[in-house]
PDB file of C-alpha atoms and ligand atoms in Angstrom:
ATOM      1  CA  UNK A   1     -35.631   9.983  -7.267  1.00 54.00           C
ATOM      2  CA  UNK A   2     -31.969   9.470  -7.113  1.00 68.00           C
ATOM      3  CA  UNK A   3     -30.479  12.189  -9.244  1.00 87.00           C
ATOM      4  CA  UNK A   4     -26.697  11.047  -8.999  1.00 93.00           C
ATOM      5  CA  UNK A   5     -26.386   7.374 -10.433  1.00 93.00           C
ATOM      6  CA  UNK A   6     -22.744   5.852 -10.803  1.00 95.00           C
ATOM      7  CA  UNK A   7     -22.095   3.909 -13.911  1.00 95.00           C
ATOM      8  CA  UNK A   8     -19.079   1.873 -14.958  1.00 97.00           C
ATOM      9  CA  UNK A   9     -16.776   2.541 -17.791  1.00 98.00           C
ATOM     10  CA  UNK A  10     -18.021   4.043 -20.983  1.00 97.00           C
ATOM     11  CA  UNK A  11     -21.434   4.665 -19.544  1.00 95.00           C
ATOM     12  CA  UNK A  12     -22.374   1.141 -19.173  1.00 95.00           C
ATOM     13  CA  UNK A  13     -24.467   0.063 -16.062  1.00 94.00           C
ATOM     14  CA  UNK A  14     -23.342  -3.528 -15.883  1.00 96.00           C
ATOM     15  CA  UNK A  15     -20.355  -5.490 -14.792  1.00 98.00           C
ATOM     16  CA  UNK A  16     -19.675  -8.745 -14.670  1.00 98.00           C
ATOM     17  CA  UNK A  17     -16.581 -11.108 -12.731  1.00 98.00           C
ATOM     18  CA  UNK A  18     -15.708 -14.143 -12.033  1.00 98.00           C
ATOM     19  CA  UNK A  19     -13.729 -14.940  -8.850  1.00 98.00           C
ATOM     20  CA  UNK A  20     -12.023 -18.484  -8.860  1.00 98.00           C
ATOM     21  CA  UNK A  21     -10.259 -20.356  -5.895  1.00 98.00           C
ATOM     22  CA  UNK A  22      -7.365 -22.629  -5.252  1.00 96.00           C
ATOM     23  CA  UNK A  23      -5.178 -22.112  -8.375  1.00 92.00           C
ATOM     24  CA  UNK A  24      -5.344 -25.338  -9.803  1.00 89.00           C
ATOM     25  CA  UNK A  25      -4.254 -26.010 -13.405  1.00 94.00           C
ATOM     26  CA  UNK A  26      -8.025 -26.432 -14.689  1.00 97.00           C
ATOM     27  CA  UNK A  27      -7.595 -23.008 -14.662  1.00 97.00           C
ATOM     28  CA  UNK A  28      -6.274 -23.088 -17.489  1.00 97.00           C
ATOM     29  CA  UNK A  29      -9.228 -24.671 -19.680  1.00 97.00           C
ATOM     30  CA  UNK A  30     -11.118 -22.348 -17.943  1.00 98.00           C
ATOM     31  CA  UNK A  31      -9.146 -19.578 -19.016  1.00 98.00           C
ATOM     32  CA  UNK A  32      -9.235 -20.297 -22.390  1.00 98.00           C
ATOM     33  CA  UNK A  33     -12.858 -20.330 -22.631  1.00 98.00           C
ATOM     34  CA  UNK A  34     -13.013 -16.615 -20.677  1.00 98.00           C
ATOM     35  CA  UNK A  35     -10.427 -15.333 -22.784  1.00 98.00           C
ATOM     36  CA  UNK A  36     -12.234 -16.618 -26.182  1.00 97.00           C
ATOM     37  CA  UNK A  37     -14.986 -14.587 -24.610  1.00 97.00           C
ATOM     38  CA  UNK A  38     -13.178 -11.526 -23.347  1.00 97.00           C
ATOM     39  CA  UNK A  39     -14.099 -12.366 -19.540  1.00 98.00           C
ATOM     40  CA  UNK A  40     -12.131 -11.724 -17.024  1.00 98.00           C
ATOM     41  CA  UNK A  41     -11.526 -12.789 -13.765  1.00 98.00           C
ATOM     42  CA  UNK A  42     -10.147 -12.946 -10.254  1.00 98.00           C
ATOM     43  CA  UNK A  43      -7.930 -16.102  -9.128  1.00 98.00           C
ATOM     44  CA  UNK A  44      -7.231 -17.200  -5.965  1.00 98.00           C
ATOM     45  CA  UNK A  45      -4.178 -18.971  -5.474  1.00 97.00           C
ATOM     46  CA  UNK A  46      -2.456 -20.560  -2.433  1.00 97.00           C
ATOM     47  CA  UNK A  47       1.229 -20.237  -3.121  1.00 96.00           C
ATOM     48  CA  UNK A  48       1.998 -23.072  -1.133  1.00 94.00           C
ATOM     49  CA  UNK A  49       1.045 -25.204  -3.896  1.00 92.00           C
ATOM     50  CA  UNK A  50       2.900 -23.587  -6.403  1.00 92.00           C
ATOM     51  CA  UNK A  51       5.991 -25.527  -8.360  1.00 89.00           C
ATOM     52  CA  UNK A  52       6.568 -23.201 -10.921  1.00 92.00           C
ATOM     53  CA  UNK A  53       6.063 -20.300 -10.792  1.00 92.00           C
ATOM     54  CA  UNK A  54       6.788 -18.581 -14.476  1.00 94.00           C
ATOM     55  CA  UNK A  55       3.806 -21.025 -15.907  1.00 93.00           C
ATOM     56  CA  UNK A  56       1.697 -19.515 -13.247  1.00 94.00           C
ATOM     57  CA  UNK A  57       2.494 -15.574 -13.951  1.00 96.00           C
ATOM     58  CA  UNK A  58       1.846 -16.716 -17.495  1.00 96.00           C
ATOM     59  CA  UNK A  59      -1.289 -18.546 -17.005  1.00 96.00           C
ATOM     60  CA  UNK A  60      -2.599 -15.804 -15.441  1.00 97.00           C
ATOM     61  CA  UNK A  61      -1.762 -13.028 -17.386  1.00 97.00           C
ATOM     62  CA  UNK A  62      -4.081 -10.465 -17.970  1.00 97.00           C
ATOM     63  CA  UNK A  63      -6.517 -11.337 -15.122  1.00 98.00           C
ATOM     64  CA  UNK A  64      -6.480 -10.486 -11.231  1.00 98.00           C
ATOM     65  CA  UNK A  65      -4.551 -13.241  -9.477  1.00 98.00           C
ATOM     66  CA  UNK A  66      -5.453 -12.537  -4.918  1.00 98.00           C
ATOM     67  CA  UNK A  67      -4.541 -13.689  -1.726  1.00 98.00           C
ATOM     68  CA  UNK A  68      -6.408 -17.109  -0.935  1.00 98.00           C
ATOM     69  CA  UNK A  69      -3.899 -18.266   1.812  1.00 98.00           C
ATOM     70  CA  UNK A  70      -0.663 -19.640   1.451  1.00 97.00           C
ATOM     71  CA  UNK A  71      -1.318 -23.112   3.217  1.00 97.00           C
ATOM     72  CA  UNK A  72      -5.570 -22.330   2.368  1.00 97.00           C
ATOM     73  CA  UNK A  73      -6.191 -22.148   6.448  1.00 97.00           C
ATOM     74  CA  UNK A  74      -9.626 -21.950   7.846  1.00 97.00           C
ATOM     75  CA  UNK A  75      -8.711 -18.522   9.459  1.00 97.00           C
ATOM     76  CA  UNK A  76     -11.537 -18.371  11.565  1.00 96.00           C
ATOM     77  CA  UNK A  77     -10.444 -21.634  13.445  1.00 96.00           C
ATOM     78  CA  UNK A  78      -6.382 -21.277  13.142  1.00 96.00           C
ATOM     79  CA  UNK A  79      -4.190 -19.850  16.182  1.00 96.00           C
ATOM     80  CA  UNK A  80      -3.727 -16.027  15.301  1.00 95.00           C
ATOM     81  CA  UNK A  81      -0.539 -15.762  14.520  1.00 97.00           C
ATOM     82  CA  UNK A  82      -0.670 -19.146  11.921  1.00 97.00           C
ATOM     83  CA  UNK A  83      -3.535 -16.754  10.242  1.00 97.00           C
ATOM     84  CA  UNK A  84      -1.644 -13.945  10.122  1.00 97.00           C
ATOM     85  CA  UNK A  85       1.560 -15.619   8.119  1.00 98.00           C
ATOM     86  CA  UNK A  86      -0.947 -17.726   6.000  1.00 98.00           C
ATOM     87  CA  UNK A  87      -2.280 -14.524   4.887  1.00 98.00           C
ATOM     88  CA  UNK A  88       1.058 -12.296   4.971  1.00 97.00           C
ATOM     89  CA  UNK A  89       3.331 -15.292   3.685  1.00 97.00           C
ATOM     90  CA  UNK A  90       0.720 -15.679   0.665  1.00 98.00           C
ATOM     91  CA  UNK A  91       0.334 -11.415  -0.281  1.00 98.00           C
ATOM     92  CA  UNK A  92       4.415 -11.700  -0.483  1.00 98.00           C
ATOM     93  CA  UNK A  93       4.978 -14.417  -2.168  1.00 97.00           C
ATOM     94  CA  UNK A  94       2.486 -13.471  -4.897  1.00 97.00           C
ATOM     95  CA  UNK A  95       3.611  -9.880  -5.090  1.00 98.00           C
ATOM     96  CA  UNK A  96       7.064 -11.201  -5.643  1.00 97.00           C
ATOM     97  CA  UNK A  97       6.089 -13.688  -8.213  1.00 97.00           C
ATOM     98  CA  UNK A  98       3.904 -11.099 -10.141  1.00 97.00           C
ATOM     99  CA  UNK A  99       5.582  -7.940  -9.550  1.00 97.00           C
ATOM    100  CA  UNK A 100       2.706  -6.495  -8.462  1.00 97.00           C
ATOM    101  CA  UNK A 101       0.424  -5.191  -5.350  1.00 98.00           C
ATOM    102  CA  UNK A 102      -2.078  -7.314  -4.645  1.00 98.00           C
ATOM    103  CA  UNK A 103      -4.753  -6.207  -2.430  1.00 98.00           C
ATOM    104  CA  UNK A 104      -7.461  -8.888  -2.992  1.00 98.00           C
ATOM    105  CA  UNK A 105      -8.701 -11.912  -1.303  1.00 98.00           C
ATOM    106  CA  UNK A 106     -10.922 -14.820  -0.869  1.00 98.00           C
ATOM    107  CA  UNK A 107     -11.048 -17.029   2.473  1.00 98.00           C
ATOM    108  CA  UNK A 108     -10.163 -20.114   2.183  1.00 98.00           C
ATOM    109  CA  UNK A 109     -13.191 -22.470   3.539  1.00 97.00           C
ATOM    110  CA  UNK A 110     -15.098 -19.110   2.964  1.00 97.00           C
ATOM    111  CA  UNK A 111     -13.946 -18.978   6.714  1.00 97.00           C
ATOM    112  CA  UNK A 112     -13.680 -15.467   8.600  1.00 97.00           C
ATOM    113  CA  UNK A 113     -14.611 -13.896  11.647  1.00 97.00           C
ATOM    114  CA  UNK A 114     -14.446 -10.110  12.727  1.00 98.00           C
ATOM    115  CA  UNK A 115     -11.314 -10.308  14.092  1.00 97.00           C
ATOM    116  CA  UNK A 116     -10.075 -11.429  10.730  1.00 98.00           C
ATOM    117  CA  UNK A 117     -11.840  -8.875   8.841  1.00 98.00           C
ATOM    118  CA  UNK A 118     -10.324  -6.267  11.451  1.00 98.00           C
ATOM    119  CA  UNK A 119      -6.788  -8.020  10.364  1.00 97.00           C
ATOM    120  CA  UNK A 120      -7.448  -7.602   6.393  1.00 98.00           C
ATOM    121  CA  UNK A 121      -7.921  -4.065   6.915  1.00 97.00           C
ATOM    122  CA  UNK A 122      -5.054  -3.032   9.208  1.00 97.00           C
ATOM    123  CA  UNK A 123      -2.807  -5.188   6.529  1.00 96.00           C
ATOM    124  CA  UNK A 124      -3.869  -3.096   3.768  1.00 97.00           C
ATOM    125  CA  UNK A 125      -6.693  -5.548   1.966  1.00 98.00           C
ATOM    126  CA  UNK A 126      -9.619  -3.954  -0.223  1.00 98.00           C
ATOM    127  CA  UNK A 127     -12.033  -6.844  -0.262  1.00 98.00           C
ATOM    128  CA  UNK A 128     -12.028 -10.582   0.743  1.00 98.00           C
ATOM    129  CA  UNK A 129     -14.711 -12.773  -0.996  1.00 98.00           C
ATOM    130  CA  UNK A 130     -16.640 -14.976   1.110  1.00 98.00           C
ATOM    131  CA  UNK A 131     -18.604 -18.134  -0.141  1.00 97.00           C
ATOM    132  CA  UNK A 132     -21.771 -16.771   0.629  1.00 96.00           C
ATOM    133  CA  UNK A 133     -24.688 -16.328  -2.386  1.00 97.00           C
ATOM    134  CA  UNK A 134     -26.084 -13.101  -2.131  1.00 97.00           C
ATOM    135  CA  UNK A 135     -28.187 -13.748  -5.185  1.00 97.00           C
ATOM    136  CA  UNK A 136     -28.334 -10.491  -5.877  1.00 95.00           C
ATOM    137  CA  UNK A 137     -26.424  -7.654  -8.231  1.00 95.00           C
ATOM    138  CA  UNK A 138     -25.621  -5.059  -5.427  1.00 93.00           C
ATOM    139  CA  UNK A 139     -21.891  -3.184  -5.180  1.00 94.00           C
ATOM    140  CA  UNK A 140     -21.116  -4.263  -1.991  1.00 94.00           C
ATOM    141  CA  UNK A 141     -21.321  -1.899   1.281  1.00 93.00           C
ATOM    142  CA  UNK A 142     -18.736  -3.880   3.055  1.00 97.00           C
ATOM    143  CA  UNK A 143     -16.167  -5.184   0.900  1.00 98.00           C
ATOM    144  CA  UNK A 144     -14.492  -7.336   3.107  1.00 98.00           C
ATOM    145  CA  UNK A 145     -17.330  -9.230   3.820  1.00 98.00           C
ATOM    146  CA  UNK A 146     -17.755  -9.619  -0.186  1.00 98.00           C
ATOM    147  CA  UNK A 147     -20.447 -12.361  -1.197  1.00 97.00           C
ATOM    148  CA  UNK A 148     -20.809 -13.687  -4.939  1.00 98.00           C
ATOM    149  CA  UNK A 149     -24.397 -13.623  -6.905  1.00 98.00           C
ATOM    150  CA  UNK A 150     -23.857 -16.922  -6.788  1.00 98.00           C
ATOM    151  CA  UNK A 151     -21.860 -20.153  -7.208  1.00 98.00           C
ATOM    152  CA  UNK A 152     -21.928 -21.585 -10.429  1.00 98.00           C
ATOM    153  CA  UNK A 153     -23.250 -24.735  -9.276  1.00 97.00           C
ATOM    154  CA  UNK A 154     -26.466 -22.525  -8.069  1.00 98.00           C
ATOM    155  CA  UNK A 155     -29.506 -23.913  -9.795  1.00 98.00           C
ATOM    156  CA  UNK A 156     -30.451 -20.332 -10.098  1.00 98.00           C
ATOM    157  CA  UNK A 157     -27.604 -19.246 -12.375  1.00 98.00           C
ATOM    158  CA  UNK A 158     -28.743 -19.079 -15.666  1.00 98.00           C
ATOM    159  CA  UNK A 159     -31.986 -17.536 -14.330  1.00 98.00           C
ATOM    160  CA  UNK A 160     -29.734 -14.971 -12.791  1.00 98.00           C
ATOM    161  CA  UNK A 161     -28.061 -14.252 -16.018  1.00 98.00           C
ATOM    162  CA  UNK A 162     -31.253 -13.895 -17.954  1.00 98.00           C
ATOM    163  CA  UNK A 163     -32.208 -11.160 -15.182  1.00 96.00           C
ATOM    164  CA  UNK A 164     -28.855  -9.437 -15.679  1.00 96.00           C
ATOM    165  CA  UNK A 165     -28.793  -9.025 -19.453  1.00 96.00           C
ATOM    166  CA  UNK A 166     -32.726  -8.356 -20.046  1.00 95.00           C
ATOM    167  CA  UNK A 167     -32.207  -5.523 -16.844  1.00 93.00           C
ATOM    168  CA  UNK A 168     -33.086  -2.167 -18.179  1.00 88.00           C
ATOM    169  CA  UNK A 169     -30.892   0.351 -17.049  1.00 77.00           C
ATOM    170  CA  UNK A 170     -33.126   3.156 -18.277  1.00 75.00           C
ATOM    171  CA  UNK A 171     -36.248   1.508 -15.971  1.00 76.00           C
ATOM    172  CA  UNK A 172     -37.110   4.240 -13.589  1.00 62.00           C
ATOM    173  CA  UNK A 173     -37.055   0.992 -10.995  1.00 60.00           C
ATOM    174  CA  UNK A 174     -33.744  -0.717 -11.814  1.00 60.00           C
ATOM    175  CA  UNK A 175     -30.927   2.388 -12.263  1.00 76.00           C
ATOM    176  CA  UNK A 176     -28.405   1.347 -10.045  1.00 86.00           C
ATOM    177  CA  UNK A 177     -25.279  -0.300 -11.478  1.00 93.00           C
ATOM    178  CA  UNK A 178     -25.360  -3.969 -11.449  1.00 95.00           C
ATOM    179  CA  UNK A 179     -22.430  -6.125 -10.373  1.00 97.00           C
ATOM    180  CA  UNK A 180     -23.171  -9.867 -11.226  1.00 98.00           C
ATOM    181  CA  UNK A 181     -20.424 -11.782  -9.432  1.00 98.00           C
ATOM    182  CA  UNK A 182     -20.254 -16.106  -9.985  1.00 98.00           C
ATOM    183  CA  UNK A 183     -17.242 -17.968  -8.081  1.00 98.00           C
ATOM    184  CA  UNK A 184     -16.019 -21.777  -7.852  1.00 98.00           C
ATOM    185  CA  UNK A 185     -13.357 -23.290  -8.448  1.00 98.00           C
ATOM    186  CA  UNK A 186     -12.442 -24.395 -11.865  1.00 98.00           C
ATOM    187  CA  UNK A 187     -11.642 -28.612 -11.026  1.00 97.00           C
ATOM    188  CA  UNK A 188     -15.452 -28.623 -10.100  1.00 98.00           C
ATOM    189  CA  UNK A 189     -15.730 -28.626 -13.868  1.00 98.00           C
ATOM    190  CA  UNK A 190     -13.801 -30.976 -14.267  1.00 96.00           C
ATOM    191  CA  UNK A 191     -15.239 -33.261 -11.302  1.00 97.00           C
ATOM    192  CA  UNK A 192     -18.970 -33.007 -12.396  1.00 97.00           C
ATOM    193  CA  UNK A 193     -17.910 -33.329 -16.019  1.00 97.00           C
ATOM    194  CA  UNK A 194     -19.961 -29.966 -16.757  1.00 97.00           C
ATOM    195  CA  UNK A 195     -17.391 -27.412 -18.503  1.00 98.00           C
ATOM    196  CA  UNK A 196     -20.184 -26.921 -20.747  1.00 98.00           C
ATOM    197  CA  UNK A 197     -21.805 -25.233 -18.466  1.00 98.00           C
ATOM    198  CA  UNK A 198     -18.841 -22.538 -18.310  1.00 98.00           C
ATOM    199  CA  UNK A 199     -19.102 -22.761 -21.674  1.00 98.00           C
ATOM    200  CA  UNK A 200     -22.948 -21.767 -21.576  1.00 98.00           C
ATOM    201  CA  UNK A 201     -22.116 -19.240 -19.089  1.00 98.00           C
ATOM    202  CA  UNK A 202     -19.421 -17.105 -21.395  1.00 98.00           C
ATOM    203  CA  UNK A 203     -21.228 -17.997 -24.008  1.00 98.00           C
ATOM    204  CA  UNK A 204     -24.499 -15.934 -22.865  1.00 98.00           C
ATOM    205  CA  UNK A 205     -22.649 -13.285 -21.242  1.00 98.00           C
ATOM    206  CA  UNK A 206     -19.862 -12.606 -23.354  1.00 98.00           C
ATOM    207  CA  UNK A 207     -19.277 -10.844 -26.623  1.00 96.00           C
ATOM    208  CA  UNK A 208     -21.491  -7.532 -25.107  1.00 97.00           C
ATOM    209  CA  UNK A 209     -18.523  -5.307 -24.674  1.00 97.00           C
ATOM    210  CA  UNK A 210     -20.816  -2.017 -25.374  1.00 96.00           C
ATOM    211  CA  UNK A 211     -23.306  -3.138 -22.509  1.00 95.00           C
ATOM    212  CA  UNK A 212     -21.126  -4.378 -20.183  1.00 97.00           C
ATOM    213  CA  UNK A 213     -17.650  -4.206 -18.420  1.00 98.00           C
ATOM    214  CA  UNK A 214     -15.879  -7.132 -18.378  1.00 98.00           C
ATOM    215  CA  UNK A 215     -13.248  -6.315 -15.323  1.00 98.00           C
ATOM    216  CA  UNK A 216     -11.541  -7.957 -12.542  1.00 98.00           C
ATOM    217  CA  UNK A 217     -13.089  -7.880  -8.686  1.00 98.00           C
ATOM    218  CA  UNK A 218     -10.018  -4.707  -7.720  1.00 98.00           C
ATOM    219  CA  UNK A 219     -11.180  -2.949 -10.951  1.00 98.00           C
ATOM    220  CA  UNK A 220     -14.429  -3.078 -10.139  1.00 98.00           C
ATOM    221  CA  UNK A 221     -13.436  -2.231  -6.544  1.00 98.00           C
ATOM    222  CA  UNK A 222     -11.121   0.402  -7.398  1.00 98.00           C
ATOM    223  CA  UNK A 223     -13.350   2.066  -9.768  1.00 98.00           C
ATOM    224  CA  UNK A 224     -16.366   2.313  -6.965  1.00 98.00           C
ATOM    225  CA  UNK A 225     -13.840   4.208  -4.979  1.00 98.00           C
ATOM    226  CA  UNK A 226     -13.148   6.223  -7.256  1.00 98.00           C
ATOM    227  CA  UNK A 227     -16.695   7.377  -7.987  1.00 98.00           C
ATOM    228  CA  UNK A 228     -17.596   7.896  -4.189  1.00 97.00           C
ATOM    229  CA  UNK A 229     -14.432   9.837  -3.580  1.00 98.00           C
ATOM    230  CA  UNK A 230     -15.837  12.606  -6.003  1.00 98.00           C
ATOM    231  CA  UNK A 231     -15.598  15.910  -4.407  1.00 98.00           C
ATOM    232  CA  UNK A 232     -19.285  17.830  -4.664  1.00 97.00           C
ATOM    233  CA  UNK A 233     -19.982  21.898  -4.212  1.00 96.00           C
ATOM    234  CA  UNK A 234     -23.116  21.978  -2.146  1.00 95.00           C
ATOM    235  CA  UNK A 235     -25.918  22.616  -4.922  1.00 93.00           C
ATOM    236  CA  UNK A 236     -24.111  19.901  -7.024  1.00 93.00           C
ATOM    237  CA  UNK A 237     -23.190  22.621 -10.162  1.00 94.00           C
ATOM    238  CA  UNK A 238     -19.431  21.576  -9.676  1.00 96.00           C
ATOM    239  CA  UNK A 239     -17.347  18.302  -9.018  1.00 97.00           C
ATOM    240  CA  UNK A 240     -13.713  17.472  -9.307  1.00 98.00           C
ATOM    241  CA  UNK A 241     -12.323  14.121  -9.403  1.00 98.00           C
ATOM    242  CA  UNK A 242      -9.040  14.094  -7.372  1.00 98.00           C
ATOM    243  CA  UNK A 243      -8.581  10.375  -8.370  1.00 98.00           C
ATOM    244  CA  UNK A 244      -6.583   9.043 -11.177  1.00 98.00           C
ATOM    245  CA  UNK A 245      -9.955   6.745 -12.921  1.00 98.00           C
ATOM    246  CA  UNK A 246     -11.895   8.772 -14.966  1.00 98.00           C
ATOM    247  CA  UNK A 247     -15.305   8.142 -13.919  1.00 98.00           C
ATOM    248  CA  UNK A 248     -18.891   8.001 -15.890  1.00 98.00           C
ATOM    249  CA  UNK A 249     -21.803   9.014 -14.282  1.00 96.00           C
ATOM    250  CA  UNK A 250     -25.611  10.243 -14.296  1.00 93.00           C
ATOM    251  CA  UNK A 251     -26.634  13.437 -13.128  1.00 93.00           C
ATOM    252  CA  UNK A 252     -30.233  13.965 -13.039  1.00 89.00           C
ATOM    253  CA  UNK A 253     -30.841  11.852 -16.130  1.00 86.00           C
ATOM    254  CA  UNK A 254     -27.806  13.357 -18.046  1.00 91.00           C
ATOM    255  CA  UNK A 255     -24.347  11.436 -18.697  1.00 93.00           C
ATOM    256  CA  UNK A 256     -21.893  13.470 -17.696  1.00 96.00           C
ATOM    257  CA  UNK A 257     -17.670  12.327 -17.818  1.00 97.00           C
ATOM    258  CA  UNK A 258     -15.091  13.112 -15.324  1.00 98.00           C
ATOM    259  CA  UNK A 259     -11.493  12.754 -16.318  1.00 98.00           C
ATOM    260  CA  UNK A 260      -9.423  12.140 -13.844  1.00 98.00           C
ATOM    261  CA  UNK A 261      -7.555  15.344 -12.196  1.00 98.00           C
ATOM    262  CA  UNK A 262     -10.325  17.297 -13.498  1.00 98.00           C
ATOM    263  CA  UNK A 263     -12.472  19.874 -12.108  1.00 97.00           C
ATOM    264  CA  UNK A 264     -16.186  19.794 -14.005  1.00 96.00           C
ATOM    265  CA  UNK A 265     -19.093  22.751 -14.055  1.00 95.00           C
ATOM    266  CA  UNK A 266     -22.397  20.708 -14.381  1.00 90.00           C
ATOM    267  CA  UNK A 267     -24.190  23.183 -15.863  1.00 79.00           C
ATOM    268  CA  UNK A 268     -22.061  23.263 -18.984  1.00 77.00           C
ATOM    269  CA  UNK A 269     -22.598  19.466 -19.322  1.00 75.00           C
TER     270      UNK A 269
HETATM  271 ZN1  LIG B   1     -10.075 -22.801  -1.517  1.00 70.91          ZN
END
């Protein structure tokens, strides 16, 4: 049996995102029904399509807002060097804009390649989200090669969400953390006349703050760092977290917090 299990925030074993492409300003119906909810999300925005750009920091306030390419190139099929500033021109323009690093991304087209992935991580990137369902609630090994559960056009969504919430994360079978991850874009909505459905969607997930962290793709990224850059003595009786998250976790059935900075004798737990 696994005797070290990480959990997220406050002891919870659940997170849940939502990772949105292209910027458009349906985002901003779709943002008020995430907020009402206490949701939050990721948002991918090409800055090439952006006119101005104080409704945008203000649209988006309170939510992750990542790379999605500045003219939204099909990397995988551009000439190198057109990938490189789509990418690059995109990260500066919305650092500048937000006043902020930005270290996230989705592809545009959901189109990569290795060589691309290889790029990401010599520029500094910490995941790229690709259009591919995974179906499942896994944190991600390789987070530049980051699929969604699922899209939220999947006919399997609200079966998905009925696994996530009934999951019992003191089942002997089902401890591990689970990240439930839905992405789209926000005019599809609008085009298929179904915001109910988003509607639905918040509506059944939200509102559960004390079983589950409602966080942005980097948070959720950033915290899983976090947790597997905990420092361990050999027989596991002492850890120290040299990061600056405070991390949650279960050791051999027991929860046990580590602040940040802080060096932590398991025995005393
Ligand atoms: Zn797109």
């Amino acid at each position: 049996m696994l005797n070290k299990i990480m959990r997220f925030p406050g002891f919870r074993s659940k997170a849940f995102t939502m990772s949105y492409d292209d910027g458009a300003v349906f985002d901003e119906r779709m943002l008020d029904v995430m907020n009402k909810h206490g949701i939050k999300g990721s948002f991918n925005i090409c800055s090439g399509s952006i006119s101005d750009p104080e409704q945008i920091v203000k649209r988006y306030a309170g939510h992750e807002v990542a790379v999605h390419g500045r003219e939204h190139l099909a990397l995988a099929r551009a000439v190198g060097a057109d990938a490189v500033a789509d990418i690059l021109d995109d990260r500066r323009a919305l650092e500048k804009m937000f006043g902020r690093v930005i270290r996230g991304m989705a592809y545009a087209d959901g189109s990569f390649s290795d060589d691309i992935v290889a790029l990401l991580k010599m520029l500094g990137f910490a995941y790229a989200r690709t259009t591919q369902d995974t179906g499942r609630f896994d944190i991600p090994s390789d987070w530049l090669r980051l699929g969604a559960t699922c899209h939220h056009t999947s006919p399997r969504l609200f079966e998905y969400t009925e696994n996530f919430l009934s999951a019992d994360p003191n089942a002997v079978y089902a401890r591990y953390p689970l990240f439930f991850n839905v992405w789209g874009h926000s005019f599809e909505f609008d085009r298929m006349g179904n915001w109910e459905l988003l509607d639905r969607l918040c509506d059944e997930i939200g509102g559960r703050e004390d079983e589950i962290w409602y966080a942005t793709t980097i948070e959720i990224y950033d915290y899983t760092k976090a947790y597997g850059s905990l420092i361990w003595s050999a027989d596991s009786s002492i850890v120290y977290n040299p990061t600056l998250i405070d991390i949650y976790m279960e050791y051999r059935r027991k929860n046990v917090f580590i602040p940040s900075g802080k060096i932590i004798n398991i025995s005393e737990v």
